[in-house]
PDB file of N, CA, C and O in Angstrom:
ATOM      1  N   UNK A 527     102.784  92.747  84.145  1.00 71.00           N
ATOM      2  CA  UNK A 527     103.408  93.055  85.416  1.00 71.00           C
ATOM      3  C   UNK A 527     102.330  93.514  86.403  1.00 71.00           C
ATOM      4  O   UNK A 527     101.458  94.291  86.048  1.00 71.00           O
ATOM      5  N   UNK A 528     102.420  93.034  87.623  1.00 79.00           N
ATOM      6  CA  UNK A 528     101.462  93.425  88.656  1.00 79.00           C
ATOM      7  C   UNK A 528     101.967  94.657  89.385  1.00 79.00           C
ATOM      8  O   UNK A 528     103.159  94.821  89.601  1.00 79.00           O
ATOM      9  N   UNK A 529     101.028  95.511  89.784  1.00 84.00           N
ATOM     10  CA  UNK A 529     101.416  96.710  90.533  1.00 84.00           C
ATOM     11  C   UNK A 529     101.710  96.340  91.983  1.00 84.00           C
ATOM     12  O   UNK A 529     101.310  95.282  92.470  1.00 84.00           O
ATOM     13  N   UNK A 530     102.411  97.227  92.652  1.00 87.00           N
ATOM     14  CA  UNK A 530     102.704  97.018  94.072  1.00 87.00           C
ATOM     15  C   UNK A 530     101.442  96.898  94.900  1.00 87.00           C
ATOM     16  O   UNK A 530     101.382  96.128  95.861  1.00 87.00           O
ATOM     17  N   UNK A 531     100.407  97.652  94.525  1.00 87.00           N
ATOM     18  CA  UNK A 531      99.129  97.589  95.246  1.00 87.00           C
ATOM     19  C   UNK A 531      98.508  96.203  95.104  1.00 87.00           C
ATOM     20  O   UNK A 531      97.965  95.665  96.059  1.00 87.00           O
ATOM     21  N   UNK A 532      98.578  95.620  93.925  1.00 89.00           N
ATOM     22  CA  UNK A 532      98.013  94.285  93.721  1.00 89.00           C
ATOM     23  C   UNK A 532      98.754  93.249  94.552  1.00 89.00           C
ATOM     24  O   UNK A 532      98.143  92.366  95.145  1.00 89.00           O
ATOM     25  N   UNK A 533     100.077  93.350  94.601  1.00 91.00           N
ATOM     26  CA  UNK A 533     100.885  92.428  95.408  1.00 91.00           C
ATOM     27  C   UNK A 533     100.513  92.578  96.878  1.00 91.00           C
ATOM     28  O   UNK A 533     100.306  91.586  97.588  1.00 91.00           O
ATOM     29  N   UNK A 534     100.403  93.825  97.348  1.00 91.00           N
ATOM     30  CA  UNK A 534     100.054  94.076  98.750  1.00 91.00           C
ATOM     31  C   UNK A 534      98.660  93.544  99.069  1.00 91.00           C
ATOM     32  O   UNK A 534      98.444  92.937 100.119  1.00 91.00           O
ATOM     33  N   UNK A 535      97.707  93.738  98.143  1.00 92.00           N
ATOM     34  CA  UNK A 535      96.344  93.254  98.375  1.00 92.00           C
ATOM     35  C   UNK A 535      96.310  91.732  98.486  1.00 92.00           C
ATOM     36  O   UNK A 535      95.620  91.178  99.346  1.00 92.00           O
ATOM     37  N   UNK A 536      97.070  91.043  97.655  1.00 93.00           N
ATOM     38  CA  UNK A 536      97.136  89.583  97.745  1.00 93.00           C
ATOM     39  C   UNK A 536      97.721  89.152  99.082  1.00 93.00           C
ATOM     40  O   UNK A 536      97.251  88.198  99.695  1.00 93.00           O
ATOM     41  N   UNK A 537      98.742  89.858  99.545  1.00 92.00           N
ATOM     42  CA  UNK A 537      99.336  89.565 100.850  1.00 92.00           C
ATOM     43  C   UNK A 537      98.333  89.832 101.970  1.00 92.00           C
ATOM     44  O   UNK A 537      98.132  89.011 102.861  1.00 92.00           O
ATOM     45  N   UNK A 538      97.653  90.977 101.923  1.00 92.00           N
ATOM     46  CA  UNK A 538      96.712  91.362 102.972  1.00 92.00           C
ATOM     47  C   UNK A 538      95.521  90.413 103.030  1.00 92.00           C
ATOM     48  O   UNK A 538      94.972  90.175 104.108  1.00 92.00           O
ATOM     49  N   UNK A 539      95.121  89.851 101.910  1.00 92.00           N
ATOM     50  CA  UNK A 539      93.990  88.921 101.889  1.00 92.00           C
ATOM     51  C   UNK A 539      94.233  87.687 102.745  1.00 92.00           C
ATOM     52  O   UNK A 539      93.281  87.037 103.162  1.00 92.00           O
ATOM     53  N   UNK A 540      95.484  87.368 103.046  1.00 90.00           N
ATOM     54  CA  UNK A 540      95.780  86.189 103.846  1.00 90.00           C
ATOM     55  C   UNK A 540      95.363  86.351 105.306  1.00 90.00           C
ATOM     56  O   UNK A 540      95.165  85.358 105.990  1.00 90.00           O
ATOM     57  N   UNK A 541      95.207  87.594 105.783  1.00 87.00           N
ATOM     58  CA  UNK A 541      94.809  87.798 107.179  1.00 87.00           C
ATOM     59  C   UNK A 541      93.708  88.833 107.362  1.00 87.00           C
ATOM     60  O   UNK A 541      93.138  88.944 108.444  1.00 87.00           O
ATOM     61  N   UNK A 542      93.361  89.566 106.336  1.00 89.00           N
ATOM     62  CA  UNK A 542      92.335  90.609 106.459  1.00 89.00           C
ATOM     63  C   UNK A 542      90.956  90.024 106.178  1.00 89.00           C
ATOM     64  O   UNK A 542      90.812  89.061 105.424  1.00 89.00           O
ATOM     65  N   UNK A 543      89.947  90.626 106.782  1.00 90.00           N
ATOM     66  CA  UNK A 543      88.573  90.225 106.530  1.00 90.00           C
ATOM     67  C   UNK A 543      88.010  90.922 105.300  1.00 90.00           C
ATOM     68  O   UNK A 543      87.084  90.429 104.677  1.00 90.00           O
ATOM     69  N   UNK A 544      88.583  92.047 104.955  1.00 92.00           N
ATOM     70  CA  UNK A 544      88.095  92.819 103.810  1.00 92.00           C
ATOM     71  C   UNK A 544      89.265  93.573 103.182  1.00 92.00           C
ATOM     72  O   UNK A 544      90.063  94.177 103.883  1.00 92.00           O
ATOM     73  N   UNK A 545      89.378  93.503 101.852  1.00 93.00           N
ATOM     74  CA  UNK A 545      90.407  94.227 101.111  1.00 93.00           C
ATOM     75  C   UNK A 545      89.727  94.910  99.936  1.00 93.00           C
ATOM     76  O   UNK A 545      88.968  94.285  99.210  1.00 93.00           O
ATOM     77  N   UNK A 546      89.981  96.205  99.769  1.00 92.00           N
ATOM     78  CA  UNK A 546      89.346  96.967  98.695  1.00 92.00           C
ATOM     79  C   UNK A 546      90.353  97.913  98.053  1.00 92.00           C
ATOM     80  O   UNK A 546      91.303  98.333  98.696  1.00 92.00           O
ATOM     81  N   UNK A 547      90.087  98.240  96.779  1.00 90.00           N
ATOM     82  CA  UNK A 547      90.853  99.267  96.091  1.00 90.00           C
ATOM     83  C   UNK A 547      89.862 100.280  95.531  1.00 90.00           C
ATOM     84  O   UNK A 547      88.851  99.897  94.948  1.00 90.00           O
ATOM     85  N   UNK A 548      90.134 101.565  95.730  1.00 89.00           N
ATOM     86  CA  UNK A 548      89.226 102.591  95.223  1.00 89.00           C
ATOM     87  C   UNK A 548      89.612 102.996  93.804  1.00 89.00           C
ATOM     88  O   UNK A 548      90.584 102.496  93.234  1.00 89.00           O
ATOM     89  N   UNK A 549      88.843 103.918  93.244  1.00 90.00           N
ATOM     90  CA  UNK A 549      89.049 104.352  91.860  1.00 90.00           C
ATOM     91  C   UNK A 549      90.397 105.033  91.646  1.00 90.00           C
ATOM     92  O   UNK A 549      90.885 105.110  90.520  1.00 90.00           O
ATOM     93  N   UNK A 550      91.020 105.521  92.715  1.00 89.00           N
ATOM     94  CA  UNK A 550      92.315 106.193  92.617  1.00 89.00           C
ATOM     95  C   UNK A 550      93.494 105.240  92.816  1.00 89.00           C
ATOM     96  O   UNK A 550      94.638 105.638  92.759  1.00 89.00           O
ATOM     97  N   UNK A 551      93.212 103.970  93.101  1.00 85.00           N
ATOM     98  CA  UNK A 551      94.264 102.981  93.277  1.00 85.00           C
ATOM     99  C   UNK A 551      94.737 102.809  94.701  1.00 85.00           C
ATOM    100  O   UNK A 551      95.710 102.108  94.942  1.00 85.00           O
ATOM    101  N   UNK A 552      94.048 103.431  95.662  1.00 88.00           N
ATOM    102  CA  UNK A 552      94.397 103.251  97.074  1.00 88.00           C
ATOM    103  C   UNK A 552      93.833 101.931  97.565  1.00 88.00           C
ATOM    104  O   UNK A 552      92.666 101.629  97.352  1.00 88.00           O
ATOM    105  N   UNK A 553      94.665 101.139  98.218  1.00 90.00           N
ATOM    106  CA  UNK A 553      94.234  99.847  98.742  1.00 90.00           C
ATOM    107  C   UNK A 553      94.068  99.935 100.253  1.00 90.00           C
ATOM    108  O   UNK A 553      94.873 100.566 100.938  1.00 90.00           O
ATOM    109  N   UNK A 554      93.014  99.295 100.747  1.00 90.00           N
ATOM    110  CA  UNK A 554      92.720  99.295 102.179  1.00 90.00           C
ATOM    111  C   UNK A 554      92.359  97.873 102.588  1.00 90.00           C
ATOM    112  O   UNK A 554      91.608  97.199 101.893  1.00 90.00           O
ATOM    113  N   UNK A 555      92.888  97.444 103.726  1.00 90.00           N
ATOM    114  CA  UNK A 555      92.540  96.141 104.289  1.00 90.00           C
ATOM    115  C   UNK A 555      92.059  96.351 105.716  1.00 90.00           C
ATOM    116  O   UNK A 555      92.589  97.180 106.441  1.00 90.00           O
ATOM    117  N   UNK A 556      91.033  95.583 106.103  1.00 88.00           N
ATOM    118  CA  UNK A 556      90.483  95.687 107.450  1.00 88.00           C
ATOM    119  C   UNK A 556      90.453  94.296 108.067  1.00 88.00           C
ATOM    120  O   UNK A 556      90.000  93.332 107.445  1.00 88.00           O
ATOM    121  N   UNK A 557      90.949  94.205 109.285  1.00 82.00           N
ATOM    122  CA  UNK A 557      90.880  92.972 110.068  1.00 82.00           C
ATOM    123  C   UNK A 557      89.894  93.216 111.193  1.00 82.00           C
ATOM    124  O   UNK A 557      90.098  94.102 112.018  1.00 82.00           O
ATOM    125  N   UNK A 558      88.807  92.456 111.211  1.00 80.00           N
ATOM    126  CA  UNK A 558      87.792  92.617 112.245  1.00 80.00           C
ATOM    127  C   UNK A 558      88.168  91.734 113.434  1.00 80.00           C
ATOM    128  O   UNK A 558      88.287  90.526 113.300  1.00 80.00           O
ATOM    129  N   UNK A 559      88.360  92.363 114.561  1.00 72.00           N
ATOM    130  CA  UNK A 559      88.757  91.658 115.771  1.00 72.00           C
ATOM    131  C   UNK A 559      87.615  91.811 116.765  1.00 72.00           C
ATOM    132  O   UNK A 559      87.311  92.916 117.196  1.00 72.00           O
ATOM    133  N   UNK A 560      87.008  90.724 117.144  1.00 61.00           N
ATOM    134  CA  UNK A 560      85.822  90.793 117.998  1.00 61.00           C
ATOM    135  C   UNK A 560      86.112  91.363 119.380  1.00 61.00           C
ATOM    136  O   UNK A 560      85.220  91.879 120.031  1.00 61.00           O
ATOM    137  N   UNK A 561      87.352  91.317 119.838  1.00 63.00           N
ATOM    138  CA  UNK A 561      87.662  91.816 121.173  1.00 63.00           C
ATOM    139  C   UNK A 561      88.096  93.279 121.171  1.00 63.00           C
ATOM    140  O   UNK A 561      88.201  93.883 122.221  1.00 63.00           O
ATOM    141  N   UNK A 562      88.352  93.864 119.992  1.00 59.00           N
ATOM    142  CA  UNK A 562      88.785  95.259 119.889  1.00 59.00           C
ATOM    143  C   UNK A 562      88.112  95.923 118.713  1.00 59.00           C
ATOM    144  O   UNK A 562      87.583  95.264 117.834  1.00 59.00           O
ATOM    145  N   UNK A 563      88.193  97.222 118.679  1.00 62.00           N
ATOM    146  CA  UNK A 563      87.652  97.994 117.567  1.00 62.00           C
ATOM    147  C   UNK A 563      88.428  97.681 116.287  1.00 62.00           C
ATOM    148  O   UNK A 563      89.629  97.469 116.313  1.00 62.00           O
ATOM    149  N   UNK A 564      87.749  97.659 115.148  1.00 57.00           N
ATOM    150  CA  UNK A 564      88.400  97.429 113.855  1.00 57.00           C
ATOM    151  C   UNK A 564      89.309  98.603 113.521  1.00 57.00           C
ATOM    152  O   UNK A 564      88.990  99.746 113.802  1.00 57.00           O
ATOM    153  N   UNK A 565      90.451  98.306 112.909  1.00 62.00           N
ATOM    154  CA  UNK A 565      91.382  99.355 112.503  1.00 62.00           C
ATOM    155  C   UNK A 565      91.883  99.054 111.106  1.00 62.00           C
ATOM    156  O   UNK A 565      92.225  97.923 110.802  1.00 62.00           O
ATOM    157  N   UNK A 566      91.948 100.062 110.259  1.00 63.00           N
ATOM    158  CA  UNK A 566      92.477  99.832 108.911  1.00 63.00           C
ATOM    159  C   UNK A 566      93.982  99.577 108.959  1.00 63.00           C
ATOM    160  O   UNK A 566      94.668 100.055 109.861  1.00 63.00           O
ATOM    161  N   UNK A 567      94.460  98.816 108.010  1.00 60.00           N
ATOM    162  CA  UNK A 567      95.882  98.541 107.902  1.00 60.00           C
ATOM    163  C   UNK A 567      96.452  99.403 106.791  1.00 60.00           C
ATOM    164  O   UNK A 567      95.874  99.508 105.721  1.00 60.00           O
ATOM    165  N   UNK A 568      97.604  99.999 107.038  1.00 63.00           N
ATOM    166  CA  UNK A 568      98.232 100.863 106.044  1.00 63.00           C
ATOM    167  C   UNK A 568      98.856 100.081 104.921  1.00 63.00           C
ATOM    168  O   UNK A 568      98.934  98.863 104.944  1.00 63.00           O
ATOM    169  N   UNK A 569      99.324 100.785 103.942  1.00 56.00           N
ATOM    170  CA  UNK A 569      99.904 100.175 102.747  1.00 56.00           C
ATOM    171  C   UNK A 569     101.063  99.255 103.080  1.00 56.00           C
ATOM    172  O   UNK A 569     101.280  98.258 102.429  1.00 56.00           O
ATOM    173  N   UNK A 570     101.820  99.572 104.104  1.00 52.00           N
ATOM    174  CA  UNK A 570     102.973  98.759 104.473  1.00 52.00           C
ATOM    175  C   UNK A 570     102.588  97.634 105.430  1.00 52.00           C
ATOM    176  O   UNK A 570     103.442  96.940 105.939  1.00 52.00           O
ATOM    177  N   UNK A 571     101.290  97.467 105.707  1.00 48.00           N
ATOM    178  CA  UNK A 571     100.856  96.412 106.603  1.00 48.00           C
ATOM    179  C   UNK A 571     100.965  96.791 108.066  1.00 48.00           C
ATOM    180  O   UNK A 571     100.794  95.957 108.925  1.00 48.00           O
ATOM    181  N   UNK A 572     101.233  98.054 108.344  1.00 47.00           N
ATOM    182  CA  UNK A 572     101.345  98.512 109.730  1.00 47.00           C
ATOM    183  C   UNK A 572     100.042  99.170 110.138  1.00 47.00           C
ATOM    184  O   UNK A 572      99.396  99.823 109.337  1.00 47.00           O
ATOM    185  N   UNK A 573      99.687  98.998 111.365  1.00 47.00           N
ATOM    186  CA  UNK A 573      98.452  99.599 111.851  1.00 47.00           C
ATOM    187  C   UNK A 573      98.629 101.088 112.035  1.00 47.00           C
ATOM    188  O   UNK A 573      99.643 101.547 112.529  1.00 47.00           O
ATOM    189  N   UNK A 574      97.622 101.847 111.621  1.00 47.00           N
ATOM    190  CA  UNK A 574      97.617 103.291 111.798  1.00 47.00           C
ATOM    191  C   UNK A 574      96.584 103.613 112.860  1.00 47.00           C
ATOM    192  O   UNK A 574      95.389 103.631 112.594  1.00 47.00           O
ATOM    193  N   UNK A 575      97.036 103.822 114.090  1.00 50.00           N
ATOM    194  CA  UNK A 575      96.120 104.122 115.192  1.00 50.00           C
ATOM    195  C   UNK A 575      95.561 105.532 115.033  1.00 50.00           C
ATOM    196  O   UNK A 575      96.262 106.457 114.658  1.00 50.00           O
ATOM    197  N   UNK A 576      94.272 105.658 115.339  1.00 50.00           N
ATOM    198  CA  UNK A 576      93.625 106.947 115.219  1.00 50.00           C
ATOM    199  C   UNK A 576      93.577 107.686 116.544  1.00 50.00           C
ATOM    200  O   UNK A 576      93.123 108.809 116.613  1.00 50.00           O
ATOM    201  N   UNK A 577      94.016 107.047 117.642  1.00 47.00           N
ATOM    202  CA  UNK A 577      93.984 107.737 118.943  1.00 47.00           C
ATOM    203  C   UNK A 577      95.257 108.530 119.122  1.00 47.00           C
ATOM    204  O   UNK A 577      96.290 108.243 118.774  1.00 47.00           O
TER     205      UNK A 577
END
């Protein structure tokens, strides 16, 4: 059985430039947009703005 994080990472790989999982099982995806600053995508695929 695949974990929810693995399923999410496979989904995020379809549009993210980088997908990583740390030693604690947290998954992070980054989409690099040349016209704007890069922003990490949250677990649910929603952008978490830092401003």
